PDB file of C-alpha atoms and ligand atoms in Angstrom:
ATOM      1  CA  MET A   1      18.386  93.094   2.204  1.00 89.00           C
ATOM      2  CA  LEU A   2      20.756  91.116   0.020  1.00 95.00           C
ATOM      3  CA  LYS A   3      20.546  87.344   0.031  1.00 97.00           C
ATOM      4  CA  LEU A   4      23.121  85.074  -1.538  1.00 97.00           C
ATOM      5  CA  PHE A   5      23.352  81.348  -2.089  1.00 98.00           C
ATOM      6  CA  ASN A   6      26.275  80.325   0.093  1.00 98.00           C
ATOM      7  CA  SER A   7      27.989  77.189  -1.188  1.00 98.00           C
ATOM      8  CA  LEU A   8      29.382  76.572   2.318  1.00 97.00           C
ATOM      9  CA  SER A   9      25.925  76.049   3.848  1.00 97.00           C
ATOM     10  CA  ARG A  10      24.200  75.173   0.546  1.00 97.00           C
ATOM     11  CA  LYS A  11      21.506  77.657   1.586  1.00 98.00           C
ATOM     12  CA  ILE A  12      20.337  81.131   0.643  1.00 98.00           C
ATOM     13  CA  GLU A  13      21.530  83.401   3.442  1.00 98.00           C
ATOM     14  CA  GLU A  14      21.213  87.047   4.314  1.00 98.00           C
ATOM     15  CA  PHE A  15      24.455  88.804   3.464  1.00 98.00           C
ATOM     16  CA  VAL A  16      26.018  90.581   6.430  1.00 97.00           C
ATOM     17  CA  PRO A  17      29.620  91.779   6.012  1.00 97.00           C
ATOM     18  CA  LEU A  18      32.227  91.491   8.769  1.00 97.00           C
ATOM     19  CA  ASN A  19      32.923  95.223   8.962  1.00 97.00           C
ATOM     20  CA  PRO A  20      30.081  97.144   7.304  1.00 97.00           C
ATOM     21  CA  PRO A  21      30.033  99.198   5.169  1.00 97.00           C
ATOM     22  CA  LYS A  22      33.240  97.597   3.939  1.00 98.00           C
ATOM     23  CA  VAL A  23      33.042  94.405   1.900  1.00 98.00           C
ATOM     24  CA  GLY A  24      36.041  92.404   0.735  1.00 98.00           C
ATOM     25  CA  VAL A  25      35.471  90.210  -2.314  1.00 98.00           C
ATOM     26  CA  TYR A  26      38.039  87.892  -3.821  1.00 98.00           C
ATOM     27  CA  ALA A  27      37.394  86.245  -7.164  1.00 98.00           C
ATOM     28  CA  CYS A  28      39.563  83.686  -8.934  1.00 97.00           C
ATOM     29  CA  GLY A  29      40.893  85.309 -12.073  1.00 97.00           C
ATOM     30  CA  PRO A  30      42.088  83.939 -15.401  1.00 95.00           C
ATOM     31  CA  THR A  31      45.043  81.699 -16.167  1.00 94.00           C
ATOM     32  CA  VAL A  32      46.555  83.682 -18.997  1.00 95.00           C
ATOM     33  CA  TYR A  33      47.692  81.067 -21.530  1.00 92.00           C
ATOM     34  CA  ASP A  34      45.008  81.406 -24.223  1.00 91.00           C
ATOM     35  CA  PHE A  35      41.974  83.454 -25.234  1.00 91.00           C
ATOM     36  CA  ALA A  36      39.082  83.279 -22.761  1.00 92.00           C
ATOM     37  CA  HIS A  37      35.945  81.594 -24.126  1.00 90.00           C
ATOM     38  CA  ILE A  38      32.460  82.834 -23.323  1.00 90.00           C
ATOM     39  CA  GLY A  39      32.047  80.058 -20.736  1.00 89.00           C
ATOM     40  CA  ASN A  40      34.998  81.516 -18.823  1.00 91.00           C
ATOM     41  CA  LEU A  41      33.661  85.014 -19.304  1.00 94.00           C
ATOM     42  CA  ARG A  42      30.309  84.050 -17.827  1.00 93.00           C
ATOM     43  CA  SER A  43      32.049  83.874 -14.427  1.00 94.00           C
ATOM     44  CA  PHE A  44      33.442  87.368 -14.863  1.00 96.00           C
ATOM     45  CA  VAL A  45      30.035  88.771 -15.772  1.00 95.00           C
ATOM     46  CA  MET A  46      28.688  87.092 -12.619  1.00 95.00           C
ATOM     47  CA  TYR A  47      31.427  88.694 -10.486  1.00 97.00           C
ATOM     48  CA  ASP A  48      30.653  92.082 -12.010  1.00 97.00           C
ATOM     49  CA  ILE A  49      26.931  91.800 -11.319  1.00 96.00           C
ATOM     50  CA  LEU A  50      27.659  90.753  -7.724  1.00 97.00           C
ATOM     51  CA  ARG A  51      30.009  93.684  -7.229  1.00 98.00           C
ATOM     52  CA  ARG A  52      27.635  96.226  -8.756  1.00 97.00           C
ATOM     53  CA  VAL A  53      24.729  94.967  -6.631  1.00 97.00           C
ATOM     54  CA  LEU A  54      26.860  95.335  -3.482  1.00 98.00           C
ATOM     55  CA  GLU A  55      27.871  98.848  -4.524  1.00 98.00           C
ATOM     56  CA  ALA A  56      24.275  99.761  -5.332  1.00 97.00           C
ATOM     57  CA  ASP A  57      23.365  98.587  -1.809  1.00 96.00           C
ATOM     58  CA  GLY A  58      25.777 101.187  -0.419  1.00 97.00           C
ATOM     59  CA  TYR A  59      28.681  98.917   0.492  1.00 98.00           C
ATOM     60  CA  GLU A  60      32.284 100.018   0.048  1.00 98.00           C
ATOM     61  CA  VAL A  61      33.587  97.119  -1.972  1.00 98.00           C
ATOM     62  CA  THR A  62      37.216  96.132  -2.391  1.00 98.00           C
ATOM     63  CA  PHE A  63      37.247  93.721  -5.284  1.00 98.00           C
ATOM     64  CA  VAL A  64      40.400  91.643  -5.726  1.00 98.00           C
ATOM     65  CA  GLU A  65      40.851  89.338  -8.700  1.00 98.00           C
ATOM     66  CA  ASN A  66      44.136  87.604  -9.396  1.00 98.00           C
ATOM     67  CA  ILE A  67      45.981  86.836 -12.599  1.00 97.00           C
ATOM     68  CA  THR A  68      47.458  83.337 -12.672  1.00 96.00           C
ATOM     69  CA  ASP A  69      50.597  83.915 -14.696  1.00 96.00           C
ATOM     70  CA  ILE A  70      52.460  80.751 -13.732  1.00 94.00           C
ATOM     71  CA  ASP A  71      51.215  77.180 -14.153  1.00 90.00           C
ATOM     72  CA  ASP A  72      51.873  73.979 -16.128  1.00 87.00           C
ATOM     73  CA  LYS A  73      49.860  75.087 -19.172  1.00 89.00           C
ATOM     74  CA  ILE A  74      51.586  78.479 -19.366  1.00 93.00           C
ATOM     75  CA  ILE A  75      55.057  76.961 -19.159  1.00 91.00           C
ATOM     76  CA  LYS A  76      54.207  74.370 -21.828  1.00 91.00           C
ATOM     77  CA  LYS A  77      52.667  76.845 -24.276  1.00 92.00           C
ATOM     78  CA  ALA A  78      55.323  79.526 -23.837  1.00 92.00           C
ATOM     79  CA  LYS A  79      57.946  76.859 -24.515  1.00 90.00           C
ATOM     80  CA  GLU A  80      56.119  75.645 -27.634  1.00 92.00           C
ATOM     81  CA  LYS A  81      55.989  79.175 -28.965  1.00 91.00           C
ATOM     82  CA  ASN A  82      59.561  79.820 -27.883  1.00 92.00           C
ATOM     83  CA  LEU A  83      58.458  82.922 -25.999  1.00 92.00           C
ATOM     84  CA  ASP A  84      59.663  84.417 -22.776  1.00 91.00           C
ATOM     85  CA  MET A  85      57.045  83.573 -20.139  1.00 91.00           C
ATOM     86  CA  ALA A  86      56.461  87.136 -18.951  1.00 93.00           C
ATOM     87  CA  GLU A  87      56.054  88.279 -22.564  1.00 93.00           C
ATOM     88  CA  PHE A  88      53.649  85.397 -23.283  1.00 95.00           C
ATOM     89  CA  THR A  89      51.416  86.012 -20.255  1.00 96.00           C
ATOM     90  CA  LYS A  90      51.411  89.785 -20.783  1.00 96.00           C
ATOM     91  CA  GLN A  91      49.916  89.304 -24.228  1.00 95.00           C
ATOM     92  CA  TYR A  92      47.059  87.090 -22.977  1.00 96.00           C
ATOM     93  CA  THR A  93      46.461  89.358 -19.984  1.00 97.00           C
ATOM     94  CA  GLU A  94      45.904  92.211 -22.425  1.00 97.00           C
ATOM     95  CA  TYR A  95      43.467  90.120 -24.512  1.00 96.00           C
ATOM     96  CA  PHE A  96      41.597  89.274 -21.307  1.00 97.00           C
ATOM     97  CA  LEU A  97      41.344  92.927 -20.261  1.00 97.00           C
ATOM     98  CA  GLU A  98      40.023  93.781 -23.733  1.00 96.00           C
ATOM     99  CA  ASP A  99      37.309  91.147 -23.281  1.00 96.00           C
ATOM    100  CA  LEU A 100      36.331  92.627 -19.909  1.00 97.00           C
ATOM    101  CA  ASN A 101      36.091  96.036 -21.515  1.00 96.00           C
ATOM    102  CA  LYS A 102      33.871  94.724 -24.319  1.00 95.00           C
ATOM    103  CA  LEU A 103      31.509  93.261 -21.709  1.00 96.00           C
ATOM    104  CA  ASN A 104      31.433  96.473 -19.661  1.00 96.00           C
ATOM    105  CA  ILE A 105      32.989  94.675 -16.699  1.00 97.00           C
ATOM    106  CA  LYS A 106      34.652  97.010 -14.215  1.00 97.00           C
ATOM    107  CA  LEU A 107      38.324  96.357 -13.582  1.00 97.00           C
ATOM    108  CA  PRO A 108      39.218  94.931 -10.156  1.00 98.00           C
ATOM    109  CA  ASP A 109      40.440  97.345  -7.468  1.00 98.00           C
ATOM    110  CA  VAL A 110      43.460  95.083  -7.079  1.00 98.00           C
ATOM    111  CA  GLN A 111      44.638  92.661  -9.755  1.00 98.00           C
ATOM    112  CA  PRO A 112      47.610  90.836  -8.223  1.00 98.00           C
ATOM    113  CA  LYS A 113      49.837  88.596 -10.299  1.00 98.00           C
ATOM    114  CA  ALA A 114      51.025  85.289  -8.872  1.00 97.00           C
ATOM    115  CA  THR A 115      54.623  85.788 -10.037  1.00 97.00           C
ATOM    116  CA  GLU A 116      54.844  89.014  -8.024  1.00 98.00           C
ATOM    117  CA  HIS A 117      54.002  87.239  -4.750  1.00 98.00           C
ATOM    118  CA  ILE A 118      56.399  84.279  -4.740  1.00 98.00           C
ATOM    119  CA  SER A 119      58.316  85.247  -1.573  1.00 98.00           C
ATOM    120  CA  LEU A 120      55.030  85.639   0.333  1.00 98.00           C
ATOM    121  CA  MET A 121      53.952  82.197  -0.864  1.00 98.00           C
ATOM    122  CA  VAL A 122      57.236  80.707   0.375  1.00 98.00           C
ATOM    123  CA  LYS A 123      56.696  82.307   3.807  1.00 98.00           C
ATOM    124  CA  TYR A 124      53.115  81.042   3.908  1.00 98.00           C
ATOM    125  CA  ILE A 125      54.254  77.489   3.129  1.00 98.00           C
ATOM    126  CA  GLU A 126      56.893  77.754   5.862  1.00 98.00           C
ATOM    127  CA  VAL A 127      54.142  78.490   8.401  1.00 98.00           C
ATOM    128  CA  LEU A 128      52.170  75.448   7.221  1.00 98.00           C
ATOM    129  CA  LEU A 129      55.314  73.316   7.625  1.00 98.00           C
ATOM    130  CA  ASP A 130      55.957  74.741  11.111  1.00 98.00           C
ATOM    131  CA  LYS A 131      52.395  73.892  12.091  1.00 98.00           C
ATOM    132  CA  GLY A 132      52.822  70.309  10.939  1.00 98.00           C
ATOM    133  CA  LEU A 133      50.175  70.700   8.233  1.00 98.00           C
ATOM    134  CA  ALA A 134      52.607  70.172   5.375  1.00 97.00           C
ATOM    135  CA  TYR A 135      55.647  68.068   4.582  1.00 97.00           C
ATOM    136  CA  ALA A 136      58.562  68.360   2.169  1.00 97.00           C
ATOM    137  CA  GLU A 137      59.590  65.549  -0.135  1.00 95.00           C
ATOM    138  CA  LYS A 138      63.115  64.714  -1.261  1.00 93.00           C
ATOM    139  CA  ASP A 139      62.447  66.027  -4.779  1.00 93.00           C
ATOM    140  CA  GLY A 140      61.991  69.562  -3.389  1.00 96.00           C
ATOM    141  CA  SER A 141      58.186  69.542  -3.502  1.00 97.00           C
ATOM    142  CA  VAL A 142      56.058  70.437  -0.483  1.00 97.00           C
ATOM    143  CA  TYR A 143      52.605  68.937   0.079  1.00 97.00           C
ATOM    144  CA  PHE A 144      49.658  69.813   2.286  1.00 97.00           C
ATOM    145  CA  ASP A 145      48.724  66.869   4.524  1.00 95.00           C
ATOM    146  CA  ILE A 146      44.928  66.786   4.296  1.00 94.00           C
ATOM    147  CA  SER A 147      44.681  64.210   7.087  1.00 92.00           C
ATOM    148  CA  LYS A 148      45.811  66.987   9.470  1.00 94.00           C
ATOM    149  CA  PHE A 149      42.937  69.294   8.578  1.00 95.00           C
ATOM    150  CA  PRO A 150      39.711  67.877  10.072  1.00 94.00           C
ATOM    151  CA  ASP A 151      37.422  70.162   8.065  1.00 95.00           C
ATOM    152  CA  TYR A 152      38.770  69.022   4.699  1.00 94.00           C
ATOM    153  CA  GLY A 153      35.815  68.492   2.380  1.00 94.00           C
ATOM    154  CA  LYS A 154      33.402  70.886   4.104  1.00 95.00           C
ATOM    155  CA  LEU A 155      32.827  72.979   0.987  1.00 96.00           C
ATOM    156  CA  SER A 156      32.626  70.389  -1.757  1.00 94.00           C
ATOM    157  CA  GLY A 157      31.314  67.516   0.363  1.00 91.00           C
ATOM    158  CA  VAL A 158      34.115  65.141  -0.593  1.00 89.00           C
ATOM    159  CA  GLU A 159      34.593  62.455   2.000  1.00 80.00           C
ATOM    160  CA  LYS A 160      38.015  62.196   3.526  1.00 74.00           C
ATOM    161  CA  ARG A 161      37.509  58.501   4.098  1.00 68.00           C
ATOM    162  CA  GLU A 162      37.989  58.176   0.361  1.00 75.00           C
ATOM    163  CA  LEU A 163      41.422  59.680   0.804  1.00 75.00           C
ATOM    164  CA  LYS A 164      44.123  57.559  -0.686  1.00 75.00           C
ATOM    165  CA  THR A 165      46.304  57.552   2.403  1.00 69.00           C
ATOM    166  CA  GLY A 166      49.937  58.274   1.820  1.00 75.00           C
ATOM    167  CA  THR A 167      49.346  59.362  -1.775  1.00 83.00           C
ATOM    168  CA  ARG A 168      49.801  62.775  -3.257  1.00 89.00           C
ATOM    169  CA  VAL A 169      48.955  64.678  -6.371  1.00 87.00           C
ATOM    170  CA  LEU A 170      51.318  67.106  -8.077  1.00 87.00           C
ATOM    171  CA  SER A 171      48.892  68.353 -10.724  1.00 85.00           C
ATOM    172  CA  ASP A 172      46.855  71.439  -9.847  1.00 84.00           C
ATOM    173  CA  GLU A 173      43.694  70.144 -11.465  1.00 81.00           C
ATOM    174  CA  TYR A 174      42.214  66.789 -10.547  1.00 80.00           C
ATOM    175  CA  THR A 175      38.876  65.122  -9.897  1.00 78.00           C
ATOM    176  CA  LYS A 176      36.872  64.082  -6.858  1.00 77.00           C
ATOM    177  CA  GLU A 177      38.217  60.567  -7.331  1.00 75.00           C
ATOM    178  CA  ASN A 178      41.619  61.887  -6.348  1.00 79.00           C
ATOM    179  CA  ILE A 179      41.325  63.126  -2.799  1.00 87.00           C
ATOM    180  CA  GLN A 180      44.990  63.307  -1.974  1.00 92.00           C
ATOM    181  CA  ASP A 181      47.639  65.515  -0.443  1.00 95.00           C
ATOM    182  CA  PHE A 182      48.202  68.379  -2.859  1.00 95.00           C
ATOM    183  CA  ALA A 183      51.308  70.313  -3.895  1.00 96.00           C
ATOM    184  CA  LEU A 184      52.021  73.676  -2.277  1.00 97.00           C
ATOM    185  CA  TRP A 185      55.404  73.928  -3.931  1.00 97.00           C
ATOM    186  CA  LYS A 186      56.611  71.919  -6.909  1.00 96.00           C
ATOM    187  CA  GLY A 187      60.296  71.118  -7.081  1.00 96.00           C
ATOM    188  CA  VAL A 188      61.780  71.468 -10.580  1.00 94.00           C
ATOM    189  CA  GLU A 189      65.016  70.454 -12.278  1.00 93.00           C
ATOM    190  CA  ALA A 190      67.871  72.976 -12.428  1.00 92.00           C
ATOM    191  CA  ASP A 191      67.239  73.740 -16.120  1.00 90.00           C
ATOM    192  CA  GLU A 192      63.477  74.254 -15.667  1.00 90.00           C
ATOM    193  CA  PHE A 193      61.683  77.502 -14.935  1.00 90.00           C
ATOM    194  CA  GLY A 194      61.440  78.250 -11.225  1.00 94.00           C
ATOM    195  CA  TRP A 195      62.464  80.253  -8.187  1.00 97.00           C
ATOM    196  CA  ASP A 196      64.921  79.477  -5.396  1.00 97.00           C
ATOM    197  CA  SER A 197      63.321  78.404  -2.143  1.00 98.00           C
ATOM    198  CA  PRO A 198      64.298  76.723   1.138  1.00 98.00           C
ATOM    199  CA  TRP A 199      63.386  73.411  -0.580  1.00 97.00           C
ATOM    200  CA  GLY A 200      65.405  74.012  -3.739  1.00 97.00           C
ATOM    201  CA  LYS A 201      64.358  75.416  -7.096  1.00 97.00           C
ATOM    202  CA  GLY A 202      60.658  75.197  -7.749  1.00 97.00           C
ATOM    203  CA  ARG A 203      57.406  77.004  -8.318  1.00 96.00           C
ATOM    204  CA  PRO A 204      54.174  77.425  -6.380  1.00 97.00           C
ATOM    205  CA  GLY A 205      51.116  75.220  -6.747  1.00 95.00           C
ATOM    206  CA  TRP A 206      48.011  76.940  -8.106  1.00 94.00           C
ATOM    207  CA  HIS A 207      45.965  76.835  -4.882  1.00 97.00           C
ATOM    208  CA  ILE A 208      48.490  78.569  -2.646  1.00 98.00           C
ATOM    209  CA  GLU A 209      48.510  81.725  -4.767  1.00 97.00           C
ATOM    210  CA  CYS A 210      44.844  82.463  -4.082  1.00 98.00           C
ATOM    211  CA  SER A 211      45.176  81.965  -0.311  1.00 98.00           C
ATOM    212  CA  VAL A 212      48.219  84.235  -0.194  1.00 98.00           C
ATOM    213  CA  MET A 213      46.935  87.035  -2.418  1.00 98.00           C
ATOM    214  CA  SER A 214      43.366  87.124  -1.089  1.00 98.00           C
ATOM    215  CA  GLN A 215      44.580  87.362   2.513  1.00 98.00           C
ATOM    216  CA  LYS A 216      47.300  89.875   1.690  1.00 98.00           C
ATOM    217  CA  TYR A 217      44.792  92.356   0.282  1.00 98.00           C
ATOM    218  CA  LEU A 218      41.651  91.531   2.292  1.00 98.00           C
ATOM    219  CA  GLY A 219      42.793  90.061   5.618  1.00 98.00           C
ATOM    220  CA  ASP A 220      42.423  86.591   7.121  1.00 98.00           C
ATOM    221  CA  THR A 221      38.648  86.360   6.577  1.00 98.00           C
ATOM    222  CA  LEU A 222      37.000  87.403   3.323  1.00 98.00           C
ATOM    223  CA  ASP A 223      33.384  88.497   3.150  1.00 98.00           C
ATOM    224  CA  ILE A 224      32.875  86.763  -0.184  1.00 98.00           C
ATOM    225  CA  HIS A 225      34.989  84.388  -2.228  1.00 98.00           C
ATOM    226  CA  ALA A 226      33.668  83.956  -5.759  1.00 98.00           C
ATOM    227  CA  GLY A 227      34.527  81.568  -8.566  1.00 97.00           C
ATOM    228  CA  GLY A 228      33.219  79.222 -11.215  1.00 95.00           C
ATOM    229  CA  ILE A 229      31.577  76.040  -9.936  1.00 94.00           C
ATOM    230  CA  ASP A 230      34.388  73.922 -11.409  1.00 91.00           C
ATOM    231  CA  LEU A 231      36.766  75.591  -8.956  1.00 95.00           C
ATOM    232  CA  MET A 232      34.911  74.280  -5.889  1.00 96.00           C
ATOM    233  CA  PHE A 233      36.979  71.096  -5.886  1.00 94.00           C
ATOM    234  CA  PRO A 234      39.887  70.894  -5.598  1.00 95.00           C
ATOM    235  CA  HIS A 235      40.805  74.588  -5.842  1.00 96.00           C
ATOM    236  CA  HIS A 236      38.541  76.224  -3.234  1.00 98.00           C
ATOM    237  CA  GLU A 237      38.590  73.211  -0.926  1.00 97.00           C
ATOM    238  CA  ASN A 238      42.388  73.445  -0.902  1.00 97.00           C
ATOM    239  CA  GLU A 239      42.344  77.217  -0.399  1.00 98.00           C
ATOM    240  CA  ILE A 240      40.196  76.677   2.723  1.00 98.00           C
ATOM    241  CA  ALA A 241      42.551  74.004   4.058  1.00 98.00           C
ATOM    242  CA  GLN A 242      45.616  76.212   3.582  1.00 98.00           C
ATOM    243  CA  SER A 243      44.039  79.406   4.896  1.00 98.00           C
ATOM    244  CA  GLU A 244      42.135  78.048   7.888  1.00 98.00           C
ATOM    245  CA  GLY A 245      45.040  75.718   8.674  1.00 98.00           C
ATOM    246  CA  LYS A 246      47.352  78.737   8.817  1.00 98.00           C
ATOM    247  CA  THR A 247      45.178  81.253  10.677  1.00 98.00           C
ATOM    248  CA  GLY A 248      42.738  79.085  12.635  1.00 98.00           C
ATOM    249  CA  LYS A 249      40.034  81.501  11.458  1.00 98.00           C
ATOM    250  CA  LEU A 250      37.182  81.195   8.995  1.00 98.00           C
ATOM    251  CA  PHE A 251      38.550  81.859   5.480  1.00 98.00           C
ATOM    252  CA  ALA A 252      35.414  83.206   3.797  1.00 98.00           C
ATOM    253  CA  LYS A 253      31.925  83.912   5.142  1.00 98.00           C
ATOM    254  CA  PHE A 254      30.377  83.287   1.731  1.00 98.00           C
ATOM    255  CA  PHE A 255      31.467  81.175  -1.201  1.00 98.00           C
ATOM    256  CA  VAL A 256      29.529  82.199  -4.303  1.00 98.00           C
ATOM    257  CA  HIS A 257      29.831  80.023  -7.399  1.00 97.00           C
ATOM    258  CA  GLY A 258      28.719  80.593 -10.976  1.00 94.00           C
ATOM    259  CA  GLU A 259      27.407  77.653 -12.989  1.00 89.00           C
ATOM    260  CA  HIS A 260      28.913  76.351 -16.216  1.00 84.00           C
ATOM    261  CA  LEU A 261      27.806  77.639 -19.557  1.00 84.00           C
ATOM    262  CA  LEU A 262      26.394  74.644 -21.407  1.00 82.00           C
ATOM    263  CA  VAL A 263      26.707  73.808 -25.086  1.00 80.00           C
ATOM    264  CA  ASP A 264      24.360  70.976 -26.153  1.00 78.00           C
ATOM    265  CA  ALA A 265      24.030  70.029 -22.473  1.00 80.00           C
ATOM    266  CA  GLN A 266      27.795  69.834 -22.022  1.00 83.00           C
ATOM    267  CA  LYS A 267      30.132  72.182 -20.203  1.00 83.00           C
ATOM    268  CA  MET A 268      31.795  74.637 -22.555  1.00 84.00           C
ATOM    269  CA  SER A 269      35.490  73.903 -22.307  1.00 81.00           C
ATOM    270  CA  LYS A 270      38.718  74.017 -24.199  1.00 80.00           C
ATOM    271  CA  SER A 271      39.266  70.298 -23.677  1.00 79.00           C
ATOM    272  CA  LEU A 272      35.919  69.431 -25.350  1.00 82.00           C
ATOM    273  CA  ASN A 273      36.638  71.902 -28.141  1.00 82.00           C
ATOM    274  CA  ASN A 274      33.046  73.196 -27.987  1.00 81.00           C
ATOM    275  CA  PHE A 275      33.848  76.782 -27.157  1.00 86.00           C
ATOM    276  CA  TYR A 276      33.310  80.242 -28.618  1.00 87.00           C
ATOM    277  CA  THR A 277      35.307  83.359 -27.944  1.00 91.00           C
ATOM    278  CA  LEU A 278      33.942  86.898 -27.924  1.00 91.00           C
ATOM    279  CA  LYS A 279      35.595  87.360 -31.311  1.00 90.00           C
ATOM    280  CA  ASP A 280      33.553  84.397 -32.644  1.00 88.00           C
ATOM    281  CA  ILE A 281      30.374  86.087 -31.429  1.00 86.00           C
ATOM    282  CA  GLU A 282      31.313  89.366 -33.034  1.00 87.00           C
ATOM    283  CA  GLU A 283      32.170  87.737 -36.345  1.00 86.00           C
ATOM    284  CA  LYS A 284      29.753  84.810 -36.596  1.00 81.00           C
ATOM    285  CA  GLY A 285      27.200  85.031 -33.778  1.00 78.00           C
ATOM    286  CA  LEU A 286      26.112  81.890 -31.970  1.00 74.00           C
ATOM    287  CA  PRO A 287      24.371  78.889 -33.585  1.00 70.00           C
ATOM    288  CA  ALA A 288      21.849  78.828 -30.717  1.00 66.00           C
ATOM    289  CA  LEU A 289      21.028  82.499 -31.245  1.00 64.00           C
ATOM    290  CA  PRO A 290      20.409  83.033 -34.941  1.00 61.00           C
ATOM    291  CA  CYS A 291      20.940  86.671 -35.623  1.00 60.00           C
ATOM    292  CA  ARG A 292      19.576  88.386 -38.697  1.00 60.00           C
ATOM    293  CA  GLN A 293      20.933  91.798 -39.223  1.00 62.00           C
ATOM    294  CA  ALA A 294      20.911  94.264 -42.056  1.00 61.00           C
ATOM    295  CA  GLY A 295      23.419  93.346 -44.716  1.00 65.00           C
ATOM    296  CA  GLY A 296      23.251  89.673 -43.732  1.00 63.00           C
ATOM    297  CA  ARG A 297      25.765  90.166 -40.945  1.00 67.00           C
ATOM    298  CA  GLN A 298      25.752  87.155 -38.659  1.00 76.00           C
ATOM    299  CA  GLY A 299      27.667  88.396 -35.663  1.00 81.00           C
ATOM    300  CA  PHE A 300      26.499  90.733 -32.942  1.00 82.00           C
ATOM    301  CA  ASP A 301      27.975  93.205 -30.508  1.00 86.00           C
ATOM    302  CA  ALA A 302      29.950  91.425 -27.771  1.00 88.00           C
ATOM    303  CA  LEU A 303      28.114  93.434 -25.128  1.00 90.00           C
ATOM    304  CA  ALA A 304      24.862  91.701 -26.106  1.00 87.00           C
ATOM    305  CA  TYR A 305      26.340  88.511 -24.638  1.00 86.00           C
ATOM    306  CA  ARG A 306      26.168  90.081 -21.201  1.00 87.00           C
ATOM    307  CA  PHE A 307      22.372  90.177 -21.511  1.00 82.00           C
ATOM    308  CA  VAL A 308      21.832  86.704 -22.933  1.00 71.00           C
ATOM    309  CA  LYS A 309      19.529  84.660 -20.732  1.00 62.00           C
ATOM    310  CA  TRP A 310      21.664  81.749 -19.547  1.00 53.00           C
TER     311      TRP A 310
HETATM  312 ZN1   ZN B   1      41.676  80.887  -7.022  1.00 81.21          ZN
END
């Protein structure tokens, strides 16, 4: 019997799929604007272990993991480097797949790209508007109205009473202090990168892509939704609001989260500049894991990272 810690109930529960022996797993994939660091990769090792355990238990797993190939950071960096966006994201997608290969992580059964699902996202947002769960602003942006979704906060435990009524947030990433209506569609200026939509030129918010692509490939209710713990709020909370708001059904039976990789008791992150890539490990090793090898080589095989006790 497989038991998993379900972030929804905050309890260890027996895993029972909706339609055994089939199991649908959706995991939030990389935003391809830079090299992944080993803190990011920890999540992907976790997904792989989860998937292999399910397969070893005899389940027929469909594992879907998206590629976020459109967001603020991508647009900014591609512009800085004067590169075509598709060209820019293709390069980092390839680096990411190389990292997965080095860590012996199986490729997803489906690896959908956000930019290939824009028309579906537009249709999805139209349903949310029709249901009165979203509203369009004059600037061409569309927001989800969290006051219309009574269960908002059920995953992360944020309290809606702290909602700043009538306020909204355009950025995809924000903190628990900012419990506001979030962008489903971001209106852009005519000379900015975007797609035509019923609300004018724009591009999708980050959260909507995961609702749309997970449900397209796995149906309205997923057996397991996986991700890093930092995605619980706002990303997964917003995915629940969009998905359950649209279908009226449970979005995922299990939410499984991986913890942060810590460096000197702090989260490994690009913003803190305390990160290592797999290449760093191969060339220099890790300060916390002194490695003495023949010939004085400091680095070690990237695959060894998979077996490090976290
Ligand atoms: Zn996601």
